[in-house]
Coordinates of C-alpha atoms and ligand atoms in Angstrom, one line a residue:
X1366 CA 9.0 -56.2 53.6
X1367 CA 11.6 -57.3 51.3
X1368 CA 11.2 -59.3 48.3
X1369 CA 14.4 -60.6 45.9
X1370 CA 14.6 -61.1 42.0
X1371 CA 17.5 -63.5 41.4
X1372 CA 18.3 -62.0 38.1
X1373 CA 20.9 -64.7 36.2
X1374 CA 20.5 -64.4 32.1
X1375 CA 17.7 -62.5 32.1
X1376 CA 19.0 -58.9 32.8
X1377 CA 16.3 -56.6 31.6
X1378 CA 13.4 -54.6 33.5
X1379 CA 10.6 -55.1 31.2
X1380 CA 9.1 -58.6 30.2
X1381 CA 10.7 -60.0 33.7
X1382 CA 7.8 -61.8 35.5
X1383 CA 10.5 -62.6 38.3
X1384 CA 11.3 -58.8 38.6
X1385 CA 7.8 -57.8 38.3
X1386 CA 6.5 -60.4 41.1
X1387 CA 9.4 -59.2 43.6
X1388 CA 8.1 -55.5 42.9
X1389 CA 4.4 -56.2 43.4
X1390 CA 5.3 -57.7 47.0
X1391 CA 7.1 -54.3 47.7
X1392 CA 10.4 -53.9 48.9
X1393 CA 12.3 -55.1 45.6
X1394 CA 15.9 -56.0 45.6
X1395 CA 17.7 -57.4 42.9
X1396 CA 20.5 -59.9 43.2
X1397 CA 22.9 -61.2 40.9
X1398 CA 25.5 -63.9 41.7
X1399 CA 28.4 -64.8 40.0
X1400 CA 28.8 -68.7 40.4
X1401 CA 32.6 -69.8 39.2
X1402 CA 32.1 -72.6 42.2
X1403 CA 28.9 -74.6 41.5
X1404 CA 30.1 -78.1 40.4
X1405 CA 29.5 -78.3 36.4
X1406 CA 28.6 -74.6 36.1
X1407 CA 30.6 -73.7 32.8
X1408 CA 32.9 -70.4 33.9
X1409 CA 32.3 -67.8 31.6
X1410 CA 34.8 -67.2 28.7
X1411 CA 36.6 -63.7 28.7
X1412 CA 34.4 -62.0 25.7
X1413 CA 31.2 -63.0 28.1
X1414 CA 32.5 -61.7 31.0
X1415 CA 33.3 -58.4 29.4
X1416 CA 29.9 -58.2 28.3
X1417 CA 28.7 -58.9 32.2
X1418 CA 30.8 -56.3 33.6
X1419 CA 29.1 -53.6 31.2
X1420 CA 25.7 -55.3 31.2
X1421 CA 25.5 -55.1 35.1
X1422 CA 26.6 -51.5 35.2
X1423 CA 23.8 -50.7 32.8
X1424 CA 21.1 -52.9 34.5
X1425 CA 22.0 -50.9 37.9
X1426 CA 21.4 -47.9 36.4
X1427 CA 17.9 -48.8 35.1
X1428 CA 17.1 -50.8 38.1
X1429 CA 17.8 -47.6 40.5
X1430 CA 15.4 -46.1 37.9
X1431 CA 12.9 -47.8 39.5
X1432 CA 14.0 -48.0 43.1
X1433 CA 15.3 -51.2 42.7
X1434 CA 19.0 -51.8 44.1
X1435 CA 21.0 -54.8 42.6
X1436 CA 23.3 -56.4 45.1
X1437 CA 26.0 -58.2 43.7
X1438 CA 27.6 -61.3 45.3
X1439 CA 30.2 -63.7 44.2
X1440 CA 30.3 -67.9 45.4
X1441 CA 28.5 -70.6 44.8
X1442 CA 24.7 -69.8 44.8
X1443 CA 22.9 -72.7 46.5
X1444 CA 25.0 -71.0 49.6
X1445 CA 25.2 -67.2 48.9
X1446 CA 21.7 -67.0 48.1
X1447 CA 20.4 -68.6 51.2
X1448 CA 23.0 -66.2 53.4
X1449 CA 21.5 -63.0 51.4
X1450 CA 18.2 -64.1 52.0
X1451 CA 18.8 -64.6 55.9
X1452 CA 21.1 -61.3 56.0
X1453 CA 18.2 -59.3 54.4
X1454 CA 15.4 -61.0 56.2
X1455 CA 13.6 -61.4 53.1
X1456 CA 10.4 -63.7 53.0
X1457 CA 10.3 -64.3 48.9
X1458 CA 12.5 -64.6 46.1
X1459 CA 11.5 -65.1 42.6
X1460 CA 13.7 -65.9 39.6
X1461 CA 13.2 -67.0 36.1
X1462 CA 13.9 -70.6 35.2
X1463 CA 17.3 -71.8 33.8
X1464 CA 17.2 -74.9 31.7
X1465 CA 20.9 -76.2 32.2
X1466 CA 21.3 -79.3 34.2
X1467 CA 23.6 -78.1 36.9
X1468 CA 22.5 -74.5 37.1
X1469 CA 18.9 -76.4 37.5
X1470 CA 20.0 -78.5 40.3
X1471 CA 21.5 -75.3 42.2
X1472 CA 18.3 -73.8 42.1
X1473 CA 16.5 -76.8 43.4
X1474 CA 18.5 -76.9 46.6
X1475 CA 17.9 -73.0 47.2
X1476 CA 13.9 -73.8 46.6
X1477 CA 14.2 -76.4 49.0
X1478 CA 16.2 -74.5 51.6
X1479 CA 13.6 -71.7 51.0
X1480 CA 10.6 -74.5 52.0
X1481 CA 12.5 -75.2 55.1
X1482 CA 12.9 -71.9 56.0
X1483 CA 9.5 -70.5 55.4
X1484 CA 10.7 -68.2 52.4
X1485 CA 8.3 -68.0 49.7
X1486 CA 10.3 -69.3 46.6
X1487 CA 8.8 -69.0 42.9
X1488 CA 10.1 -69.5 39.5
X1489 CA 8.8 -68.4 36.1
X1490 CA 9.3 -69.0 32.2
X1491 CA 11.2 -66.2 30.6
X1492 CA 13.6 -67.1 28.5
X1493 CA 12.3 -69.8 25.9
X1494 CA 8.8 -69.6 24.4
X1495 CA 8.4 -73.2 25.4
X1496 CA 9.5 -75.0 28.3
X1497 CA 11.5 -78.4 27.4
X1498 CA 9.6 -80.6 29.0
X1499 CA 6.1 -79.6 28.2
X1500 CA 6.7 -80.3 24.1
X1501 CA 7.0 -84.3 23.4
X1502 CA 6.9 -86.2 20.6
X1503 CA 4.1 -88.3 19.5
X1504 CA 6.2 -91.4 21.6
X1505 CA 6.5 -89.2 24.4
X1506 CA 10.4 -88.6 24.1
X1507 CA 12.3 -85.4 23.1
X1508 CA 12.7 -84.1 19.5
X1509 CA 15.6 -84.8 17.8
X1510 CA 14.2 -83.1 14.5
X1511 CA 14.0 -79.6 14.2
X1512 CA 11.0 -79.0 11.6
X1513 CA 8.4 -80.9 14.0
X1514 CA 9.7 -79.6 16.8
X1515 CA 9.2 -76.0 15.5
X1516 CA 5.9 -76.9 13.9
X1517 CA 5.0 -78.0 17.5
X1518 CA 6.5 -75.0 19.3
X1519 CA 5.5 -72.2 16.6
X1520 CA 1.8 -73.2 17.2
X1521 CA 1.8 -72.8 20.8
X1522 CA 0.2 -69.2 22.2
X1523 CA 3.0 -67.3 23.8
X1524 CA 2.0 -64.7 26.3
X1525 CA 2.4 -61.2 25.4
X1526 CA 5.5 -59.2 26.8
X1527 CA 5.1 -57.8 30.6
X1528 CA 5.9 -54.3 31.6
X1529 CA 8.6 -53.1 33.3
X1530 CA 7.8 -52.7 37.3
X1531 CA 6.4 -49.1 38.4
X1532 CA 8.6 -46.9 40.5
X1533 CA 8.9 -47.7 43.8
X1534 CA 10.7 -46.1 47.1
X1535 CA 13.7 -48.3 47.5
X1536 CA 13.9 -50.8 50.8
X1537 CA 16.0 -49.7 53.6
X1538 CA 19.1 -51.4 55.2
X1539 CA 20.2 -53.1 51.9
X1540 CA 23.4 -54.9 52.0
X1541 CA 26.0 -53.3 50.0
X1542 CA 27.4 -56.7 48.2
X1543 CA 30.2 -56.6 46.1
X1544 CA 32.1 -54.5 44.1
X1545 CA 32.0 -54.9 40.5
X1546 CA 35.1 -54.0 39.9
X1547 CA 36.3 -56.1 42.1
X1548 CA 35.1 -59.0 39.8
X1549 CA 37.9 -58.2 37.5
X1550 CA 35.9 -59.2 34.6
X1551 CA 37.6 -56.7 32.3
X1552 CA 40.7 -57.6 30.1
X1553 CA 43.8 -55.8 31.3
X1554 CA 47.2 -56.3 30.9
X1555 CA 47.0 -56.0 27.9
X1556 CA 43.2 -54.4 27.5
X1557 CA 42.1 -56.5 23.7
X1558 CA 38.5 -55.3 24.2
X1559 CA 38.5 -52.1 22.1
X1560 CA 37.4 -54.0 19.2
X1561 CA 34.2 -55.0 21.8
X1562 CA 33.8 -51.9 22.7
X1563 CA 33.4 -50.3 19.4
X1564 CA 30.8 -52.8 18.2
X1565 CA 28.8 -53.1 20.8
X1566 CA 26.5 -51.7 23.8
X1567 CA 25.6 -54.2 26.6
X1568 CA 22.3 -53.6 28.1
X1569 CA 18.5 -53.9 27.6
X1570 CA 18.2 -50.1 25.6
X1571 CA 20.4 -51.0 23.3
X1572 CA 18.9 -54.4 22.7
X1573 CA 15.7 -53.0 22.2
X1574 CA 17.1 -50.5 19.3
X1575 CA 18.8 -53.3 17.8
X1576 CA 15.5 -55.2 17.8
X1577 CA 13.4 -52.1 16.1
X1578 CA 16.4 -51.3 13.5
X1579 CA 16.3 -54.3 12.4
X1580 CA 12.4 -54.8 12.3
X1581 CA 12.3 -51.4 10.5
X1582 CA 14.5 -52.5 7.4
X1583 CA 16.4 -55.6 7.2
X1584 CA 13.7 -58.3 8.0
X1585 CA 11.8 -57.8 5.2
X1586 CA 14.9 -59.2 3.0
X1587 CA 15.9 -61.5 5.7
X1588 CA 15.4 -64.7 3.7
X1589 CA 18.3 -63.5 1.3
X1590 CA 20.3 -61.0 3.6
X1591 CA 20.8 -63.4 6.0
X1592 CA 23.5 -65.2 3.9
X1593 CA 25.5 -62.1 2.6
X1594 CA 28.3 -61.7 5.6
X1595 CA 29.3 -58.3 3.7
X1596 CA 26.0 -56.6 4.3
X1597 CA 24.1 -55.8 7.8
X1598 CA 21.5 -58.5 6.7
X1599 CA 20.9 -60.1 10.3
X1600 CA 19.9 -58.7 13.5
X1601 CA 22.7 -59.1 15.4
X1602 CA 20.4 -59.8 18.5
X1603 CA 22.1 -62.7 19.5
X1604 CA 24.2 -60.9 22.8
X1605 CA 21.2 -59.6 23.7
X1606 CA 18.8 -63.0 23.6
X1607 CA 21.8 -64.6 25.3
X1608 CA 21.9 -61.9 28.2
X1609 CA 18.2 -61.6 28.2
X1610 CA 18.3 -57.7 27.2
X1611 CA 15.9 -59.0 24.8
X1612 CA 13.5 -62.0 25.6
X1613 CA 12.2 -64.3 23.2
X1614 CA 8.6 -63.0 23.9
X1615 CA 9.3 -59.4 22.9
X1616 CA 11.1 -60.7 19.9
X1617 CA 8.1 -62.8 18.6
X1618 CA 5.5 -60.1 19.1
X1619 CA 7.5 -57.5 17.9
X1620 CA 7.7 -59.4 14.7
X1621 CA 4.1 -59.9 14.4
X1622 CA 4.0 -57.0 13.8
X1623 CA 6.0 -57.0 10.1
X1624 CA 4.7 -60.4 9.1
X1625 CA 2.9 -60.7 6.3
X1626 CA 4.7 -58.8 3.4
X1627 CA 7.3 -61.7 2.7
X1628 CA 8.9 -64.4 3.8
X1629 CA 11.7 -62.4 5.6
X1630 CA 9.8 -62.2 8.8
X1631 CA 9.2 -65.9 9.0
X1632 CA 12.4 -66.9 8.0
X1633 CA 13.4 -64.9 10.8
X1634 CA 11.2 -66.4 13.1
X1635 CA 12.0 -69.8 12.5
X1636 CA 15.7 -68.8 13.4
X1637 CA 14.5 -67.8 17.1
X1638 CA 12.8 -71.4 16.9
X1639 CA 16.8 -73.2 16.2
X1640 CA 17.6 -71.2 19.9
X1641 CA 14.6 -72.9 21.0
X1642 CA 15.8 -76.2 19.4
X1643 CA 19.5 -75.9 20.9
X1644 CA 18.0 -75.2 24.3
X1645 CA 15.8 -78.3 24.0
X1646 CA 19.0 -80.4 23.1
X1647 CA 20.4 -79.0 26.1
X1648 CA 17.7 -79.8 28.5
X1649 CA 17.5 -83.4 27.4
X1650 CA 21.7 -83.6 27.2
X1651 CA 22.9 -81.8 29.8
X1652 CA 26.4 -82.6 28.5
X1653 CA 25.9 -81.4 25.2
X1654 CA 29.2 -79.4 25.2
X1655 CA 31.6 -82.5 25.9
X1656 CA 29.6 -85.7 24.6
X1657 CA 28.8 -86.3 20.9
X1658 CA 24.8 -86.8 20.5
X1659 CA 25.4 -89.8 17.9
X1660 CA 27.6 -92.1 20.0
X1661 CA 29.1 -93.3 16.7
X1662 CA 31.4 -90.4 16.7
X1663 CA 33.2 -91.7 19.8
X1664 CA 35.4 -93.2 17.6
X1665 CA 36.2 -90.7 14.8
X1666 CA 40.0 -90.1 14.8
X1667 CA 39.8 -86.7 15.4
X1668 CA 42.9 -84.6 16.9
X1669 CA 42.1 -83.3 20.4
X1670 CA 44.7 -81.1 21.4
X1671 CA 43.9 -81.6 25.3
X1672 CA 44.0 -77.9 26.9
X1673 CA 44.3 -76.3 23.8
X1674 CA 40.5 -75.4 23.2
X1675 CA 40.2 -72.1 25.0
X1676 CA 44.2 -71.1 25.6
X1677 CA 45.1 -67.9 23.4
X1678 CA 47.6 -68.7 21.2
X1679 CA 50.9 -67.0 21.4
X1680 CA 50.3 -65.3 17.9
X1681 CA 47.2 -63.5 19.4
X1682 CA 48.5 -63.1 23.2
X1683 CA 48.9 -59.3 23.8
X1684 CA 47.7 -58.3 20.7
X1685 CA 45.3 -55.8 20.0
X1686 CA 42.0 -56.8 18.1
X1687 CA 42.9 -53.9 16.1
X1688 CA 46.1 -55.3 14.5
X1689 CA 46.0 -57.9 12.3
X1690 CA 48.0 -60.9 12.8
X1691 CA 49.2 -61.0 9.2
X1692 CA 52.8 -60.9 9.4
X1693 CA 53.5 -64.0 11.6
X1694 CA 54.2 -67.2 9.3
X1695 CA 51.6 -69.8 9.5
X1696 CA 54.2 -72.4 8.5
X1697 CA 55.5 -71.8 12.3
X1698 CA 52.3 -72.2 13.9
X1699 CA 50.0 -74.9 14.9
X1700 CA 47.2 -75.9 12.9
X1701 CA 44.9 -75.0 15.6
X1702 CA 46.6 -71.6 16.5
X1703 CA 46.8 -70.7 12.7
X1704 CA 43.0 -71.5 12.9
X1705 CA 42.3 -69.1 15.6
X1706 CA 44.3 -66.4 14.6
X1707 CA 43.0 -66.3 11.4
X1708 CA 46.3 -67.5 9.4
X1709 CA 45.2 -70.6 7.5
X1710 CA 45.7 -69.2 4.0
X1711 CA 42.0 -69.3 3.1
X1712 CA 40.5 -66.0 2.9
X1713 CA 36.8 -66.8 4.2
X1714 CA 38.0 -68.4 7.0
X1715 CA 40.7 -66.2 8.3
X1716 CA 38.1 -63.1 8.1
X1717 CA 35.9 -64.7 10.2
X1718 CA 38.3 -65.7 12.4
X1719 CA 39.9 -62.3 12.8
X1720 CA 36.4 -60.9 12.9
X1721 CA 35.6 -63.1 15.9
X1722 CA 38.6 -62.1 17.4
X1723 CA 38.1 -58.3 16.8
X1724 CA 34.5 -58.2 18.0
X1725 CA 33.8 -60.9 19.7
X1726 CA 30.8 -62.2 17.1
X1727 CA 31.3 -63.8 13.4
X1728 CA 28.5 -64.0 11.1
X1729 CA 26.4 -67.3 10.9
X1730 CA 27.1 -68.4 7.4
X1731 CA 31.1 -67.9 8.0
X1732 CA 30.8 -69.6 11.6
X1733 CA 29.7 -72.6 9.8
X1734 CA 32.4 -72.2 7.3
X1735 CA 35.0 -72.0 9.8
X1736 CA 34.1 -74.4 12.1
X1737 CA 33.4 -77.2 9.2
X1738 CA 37.2 -76.5 8.3
X1739 CA 38.7 -76.8 11.7
X1740 CA 36.4 -80.1 12.0
X1741 CA 36.7 -81.8 8.4
X1742 CA 40.1 -79.9 6.7
X1743 CA 42.0 -79.5 9.8
X1744 CA 40.9 -82.9 11.6
X1745 CA 40.6 -81.3 14.9
X1746 CA 37.6 -82.2 17.2
X1747 CA 34.6 -80.0 17.4
X1748 CA 35.1 -79.5 21.4
X1749 CA 38.3 -77.7 20.7
X1750 CA 36.5 -75.3 18.4
X1751 CA 33.4 -74.8 20.4
X1752 CA 36.1 -74.0 23.4
X1753 CA 37.6 -71.4 21.5
X1754 CA 34.2 -69.8 20.3
X1755 CA 33.1 -69.9 24.3
X1756 CA 36.0 -67.9 25.2
X1757 CA 35.7 -65.6 22.3
X1758 CA 32.1 -64.6 21.4
X1759 CA 29.9 -62.3 23.3
X1760 CA 27.1 -64.3 22.2
X1761 CA 28.5 -67.2 24.0
X1762 CA 25.4 -69.8 24.6
X1763 CA 25.5 -72.9 26.8
X1764 CA 23.1 -74.4 24.7
X1765 CA 23.7 -72.7 20.5
X1766 CA 27.3 -72.7 20.8
X1767 CA 27.5 -76.6 21.5
X1768 CA 24.7 -77.5 19.3
X1769 CA 25.7 -75.8 16.6
X1770 CA 29.6 -77.2 16.8
X1771 CA 27.8 -80.8 16.8
X1772 CA 25.4 -79.6 13.9
X1773 CA 28.4 -78.8 12.0
X1774 CA 30.1 -81.9 13.1
X1775 CA 27.5 -84.3 12.1
X1776 CA 27.6 -85.7 15.8
X1777 CA 24.3 -83.6 16.5
X1778 CA 20.5 -83.7 16.5
X1779 CA 19.0 -83.1 13.5
X1780 CA 22.8 -82.5 12.0
X1781 CA 24.7 -81.8 8.7
X1782 CA 25.5 -85.1 7.3
X1783 CA 29.2 -85.5 7.8
X1784 CA 30.0 -85.6 4.0
X1785 CA 28.9 -82.2 3.6
X1786 CA 32.1 -80.5 4.1
X1787 CA 31.8 -76.8 3.2
X1788 CA 34.4 -75.6 0.4
X1789 CA 35.5 -72.4 1.8
X1790 CA 36.1 -71.0 -1.7
X1791 CA 32.8 -72.0 -3.4
X1792 CA 30.9 -70.5 0.0
X1793 CA 33.0 -67.2 -0.8
X1794 CA 32.2 -67.1 -4.4
X1795 CA 28.3 -67.8 -3.5
X1796 CA 28.1 -65.7 -0.4
X1797 CA 30.9 -62.7 -0.6
X1798 CA 30.6 -62.7 -4.5
X1799 CA 32.3 -59.0 -4.7
X1800 CA 34.8 -60.1 -1.9
X1801 CA 33.5 -57.3 0.6
X1802 CA 33.5 -59.6 3.5
X1803 CA 36.8 -60.7 2.9
X1804 CA 38.5 -57.3 1.9
X1805 CA 37.2 -55.9 5.4
X1806 CA 38.6 -58.3 7.7
X1807 CA 41.4 -60.1 5.6
X1808 CA 42.7 -57.6 3.5
X1809 CA 46.0 -59.3 3.1
X1810 CA 44.2 -62.0 1.1
X1811 CA 44.2 -60.0 -2.0
X1812 CA 48.4 -59.5 -1.8
X1813 CA 51.1 -61.5 -3.0
X1814 CA 52.1 -61.8 0.6
X1815 CA 49.3 -63.7 1.8
X1816 CA 50.2 -67.3 2.9
X1817 CA 49.8 -70.6 1.1
X1818 CA 46.5 -72.4 2.1
X1819 CA 47.6 -74.6 5.4
X1820 CA 45.9 -78.0 3.9
X1821 CA 45.2 -78.7 0.5
X1822 CA 41.2 -78.4 0.3
X1823 CA 40.6 -81.2 -1.8
X1824 CA 43.1 -83.7 0.1
X1825 CA 42.0 -82.8 3.5
X1826 CA 38.5 -83.3 2.6
X1827 CA 39.4 -86.9 0.9
X1828 CA 40.8 -87.6 4.2
X1829 CA 38.0 -86.8 6.0
X1830 CA 35.7 -88.7 4.3
X1831 CA 38.0 -91.7 4.9
X1832 CA 37.8 -91.1 8.2
X1833 CA 34.5 -90.8 8.5
X1834 CA 33.9 -94.3 6.5
X1835 CA 36.1 -95.8 9.1
X1836 CA 33.5 -95.1 11.9
X1837 CA 30.5 -96.0 9.5
Ligands
FAD1040 P1 20.0 -63.8 13.2 O1 20.1 -64.2 11.6 O2 19.1 -62.6 13.2 O3 19.0 -64.8 14.1 C1 18.3 -64.3 15.0 C2 18.4 -65.0 16.5 O4 18.3 -66.6 16.0 C3 19.9 -64.9 16.7 O5 20.1 -63.5 17.6 C4 20.0 -66.3 17.7 O6 19.3 -66.1 18.8 C5 19.0 -67.4 17.2 N1 20.2 -67.7 16.0 C6 20.1 -67.9 14.7 N2 20.7 -68.7 14.0 C7 20.7 -69.7 15.2 C8 21.1 -70.9 15.1 N3 22.0 -71.9 14.2 N4 21.1 -71.9 16.7 C9 20.5 -71.2 17.6 N5 20.2 -69.7 17.4 C10 20.2 -69.2 16.3 N6 24.6 -68.3 18.2 C11 24.2 -67.8 19.8 O7 23.9 -67.3 20.1 N7 25.5 -68.3 20.5 C12 26.5 -69.1 20.3 O8 27.4 -69.1 21.2 C13 26.4 -69.6 18.8 N8 27.8 -70.2 18.2 C14 27.3 -70.7 17.5 C15 28.6 -71.7 16.7 C16 28.8 -72.3 15.7 C17 29.7 -73.1 15.0 C18 27.5 -71.9 14.5 C19 27.7 -72.4 13.0 C20 26.2 -71.2 14.8 C21 26.6 -70.6 16.4 N9 25.5 -70.0 16.6 C22 25.2 -69.3 18.1 C23 24.2 -69.2 15.8 C24 24.6 -68.3 14.9 O9 25.5 -68.1 14.3 C25 24.0 -66.7 15.9 O10 22.9 -67.4 16.8 C26 23.8 -65.6 14.9 O11 25.0 -65.4 13.7 C27 24.0 -64.4 15.4 O12 23.6 -63.3 14.9 P2 22.3 -62.4 14.5 O13 21.8 -62.5 16.1 O14 22.6 -61.5 13.5 O15 21.4 -63.9 14.1

């Protein structure tokens, strides 16, 4: 008897109800499908593809030690999964639920096929503390404001994390599936992933260590430390949560061990709440990455260079992330390219953009400043920035990325008001007072060779406020 655990954004062995259920039935096989064909499913960005490659390698080893083979398939899941079930003769398939619109359609189609073909199909809650349809306002609709949303969700009972399945004997005659190398997830010609490899170890064990290291120290000062990008004051758990190497249930219960001493753990818990809130928004607005949640913003005179979003600008093309892009003249670049390359002449923005290019991650405070600069000082549509982050972040998340871009733009749910325009110089003085972050990521900012600012901050701010007036 074969039971399939269809893994998606839950690349872990522990606290994985679908995997546990498949193993319980005996003869468990894990399946991962790279679906770049189903309509509406967003193809992964380049940094995410790098992460996925290494995550699957590690997962194969982790599952192997439990006697569970991992089979890789590429194609439209609504076709590939039924074919695999038929090919193995499996009589049961289990998965953990997804909350994006197109993904749910695929899952529903597979469930329907299973029902028609006498195959047991069962799904579980594993990636969110709350299921978006279970939490509603007094009026019965979705939440649009974070504080009451989180008050409701954080008062719920969250199950304790589950153990990994006990080791067992692998089933016989499991089809081989694809060779991971054939998926070409890793960059080549040039290979720009050195900075990512220096910064990250994808996989469950590394995610659990990151959680433990954070809880052993930085969490207690998180309320202050989280805003200082020069310090390791945040957990850096985002890619591990994104890929499901760590579950929110594991984080929540581990956090309860260290609560009580000061505000740090509670403030950190609230950030986990923001992740939940972003998914709540995506569930209720499947087009969150392409549509302003506040329709008034449809008339905003942003520039939206079509096709420009995820393109790597020529100044970065072929460049190893170890090389600083300084030396190129920003006046020769289109404003969007200067922003992507970290050559705007605004030190905090440039430092952030270069950190992103180097390691596929940027500190949250700097993400807000860099996004605000693109949208409000350069007058470029938030979607363009969202697409670049999607391409370059190892934690690129279908819910958190668009929700946060819309938050900065003012077009989203419970968003910062548009007139709140971060001043990158004031932000740098306040949150990088000793210049440690800027000198780490944009050392040329301290030299006379550093370019003049691409725009005048005051003038471009005024321009943005005038544009905002035009849609009010
Ligand atoms: P910590 O401060 O340690 O927080 C712990 C966890 O809480 C994070 O790992 C993350 O899962 C969650 N979290 C924290 N802040 C937020 C937030 N504002 N929204 C949603 N979840 C949050 N986060 C992503 O995971 N993926 C993205 O694609 C993403 N894009 C962003 C784009 C912009 C423009 C902005 C302003 C923020 C974005 N964020 C995104 C949110 C946030 O910047 C990152 O989650 C955070 O910087 C990750 O670092 P950390 O794990 O050390 O965070």
